[in-house]
């Protein structure tokens, strides 16, 4: 679990993320080595009372956790809000660790 701030990444459409700390990113990179595909790691995330699956995006030595619109709406979150994030690699069903 880690705490972070919701940031907006502007592009053709706005995207919202929480950046993982560098140390947590490095640990996850090692732990989920067999899952990494094109630099992304599939994970199960819980923010507040809402759980969801997504893929982390690598960015300058850290991973960014996408925060879906449905999650932001369910938890009444926006840019700049501080959140507690719990995540674990989304192993395939026959590959639980």
mmCIF file of C-alpha atoms in Angstrom, residues 13-89:
data_model
loop_
_atom_site.group_PDB
_atom_site.id
_atom_site.type_symbol
_atom_site.label_atom_id
_atom_site.label_comp_id
_atom_site.label_asym_id
_atom_site.label_seq_id
_atom_site.Cartn_x
_atom_site.Cartn_y
_atom_site.Cartn_z
ATOM 1 C CA UNK A 13 -8.318 13.118 -23.619
ATOM 2 C CA UNK A 14 -7.447 13.699 -19.979
ATOM 3 C CA UNK A 15 -6.094 10.728 -18.036
ATOM 4 C CA UNK A 16 -5.702 10.539 -14.282
ATOM 5 C CA UNK A 17 -2.972 8.629 -12.439
ATOM 6 C CA UNK A 18 -1.340 8.114 -9.067
ATOM 7 C CA UNK A 19 2.462 7.741 -9.218
ATOM 8 C CA UNK A 20 3.961 4.859 -7.246
ATOM 9 C CA UNK A 21 7.050 5.662 -5.161
ATOM 10 C CA UNK A 22 10.306 4.635 -6.860
ATOM 11 C CA UNK A 23 11.119 1.986 -4.225
ATOM 12 C CA UNK A 24 7.676 0.341 -4.571
ATOM 13 C CA UNK A 25 7.987 0.483 -8.363
ATOM 14 C CA UNK A 26 11.371 -1.274 -8.271
ATOM 15 C CA UNK A 27 10.054 -3.964 -5.921
ATOM 16 C CA UNK A 28 6.986 -4.587 -8.100
ATOM 17 C CA UNK A 29 9.144 -4.699 -11.235
ATOM 18 C CA UNK A 30 11.123 -7.589 -9.700
ATOM 19 C CA UNK A 31 8.098 -9.360 -8.224
ATOM 20 C CA UNK A 32 6.050 -9.227 -11.430
ATOM 21 C CA UNK A 33 8.876 -9.795 -13.874
ATOM 22 C CA UNK A 34 7.025 -12.585 -15.732
ATOM 23 C CA UNK A 35 3.921 -10.401 -16.187
ATOM 24 C CA UNK A 36 5.521 -7.308 -17.716
ATOM 25 C CA UNK A 37 4.432 -6.805 -21.325
ATOM 26 C CA UNK A 38 5.544 -3.744 -23.295
ATOM 27 C CA UNK A 39 6.647 -2.263 -19.979
ATOM 28 C CA UNK A 40 3.165 -2.517 -18.469
ATOM 29 C CA UNK A 41 2.223 -4.634 -15.448
ATOM 30 C CA UNK A 42 -1.350 -5.938 -15.057
ATOM 31 C CA UNK A 43 -2.572 -5.332 -11.499
ATOM 32 C CA UNK A 44 -5.606 -5.449 -9.242
ATOM 33 C CA UNK A 45 -6.029 -2.080 -7.481
ATOM 34 C CA UNK A 46 -8.149 -0.934 -4.545
ATOM 35 C CA UNK A 47 -8.744 2.772 -3.884
ATOM 36 C CA UNK A 48 -11.156 3.456 -1.055
ATOM 37 C CA UNK A 49 -13.880 0.829 -1.336
ATOM 38 C CA UNK A 50 -13.486 0.345 -5.089
ATOM 39 C CA UNK A 51 -11.447 -2.463 -6.637
ATOM 40 C CA UNK A 52 -10.543 -2.716 -10.308
ATOM 41 C CA UNK A 53 -8.069 -4.242 -12.750
ATOM 42 C CA UNK A 54 -5.757 -2.130 -14.862
ATOM 43 C CA UNK A 55 -2.196 -2.033 -16.187
ATOM 44 C CA UNK A 56 0.520 0.195 -14.774
ATOM 45 C CA UNK A 57 2.388 2.531 -17.094
ATOM 46 C CA UNK A 58 6.180 2.922 -16.699
ATOM 47 C CA UNK A 59 7.327 6.527 -16.398
ATOM 48 C CA UNK A 60 10.828 7.709 -15.424
ATOM 49 C CA UNK A 61 11.684 4.894 -12.995
ATOM 50 C CA UNK A 62 8.183 4.691 -11.524
ATOM 51 C CA UNK A 63 4.862 3.188 -12.406
ATOM 52 C CA UNK A 64 1.732 5.259 -12.884
ATOM 53 C CA UNK A 65 -1.562 3.756 -11.689
ATOM 54 C CA UNK A 66 -4.433 4.775 -14.003
ATOM 55 C CA UNK A 67 -7.500 5.886 -12.042
ATOM 56 C CA UNK A 68 -10.559 5.120 -14.142
ATOM 57 C CA UNK A 69 -13.456 7.583 -14.412
ATOM 58 C CA UNK A 70 -15.804 5.060 -12.754
ATOM 59 C CA UNK A 71 -13.442 4.853 -9.754
ATOM 60 C CA UNK A 72 -13.083 8.626 -9.490
ATOM 61 C CA UNK A 73 -16.863 8.979 -9.615
ATOM 62 C CA UNK A 74 -17.540 6.162 -7.102
ATOM 63 C CA UNK A 75 -15.000 7.576 -4.634
ATOM 64 C CA UNK A 76 -15.708 11.278 -5.403
ATOM 65 C CA UNK A 77 -12.083 11.963 -6.377
ATOM 66 C CA UNK A 78 -10.434 14.537 -8.568
ATOM 67 C CA UNK A 79 -7.059 15.968 -9.507
ATOM 68 C CA UNK A 80 -4.973 16.798 -6.436
ATOM 69 C CA UNK A 81 -6.807 14.454 -4.066
ATOM 70 C CA UNK A 82 -4.632 12.249 -1.858
ATOM 71 C CA UNK A 83 -5.501 8.550 -1.924
ATOM 72 C CA UNK A 84 -4.309 5.303 -0.378
ATOM 73 C CA UNK A 85 -3.630 2.708 -3.084
ATOM 74 C CA UNK A 86 -3.403 -1.036 -2.537
ATOM 75 C CA UNK A 87 -2.321 -3.135 -5.477
ATOM 76 C CA UNK A 88 -1.070 -6.562 -6.342
ATOM 77 C CA UNK A 89 0.046 -8.162 -9.594
#
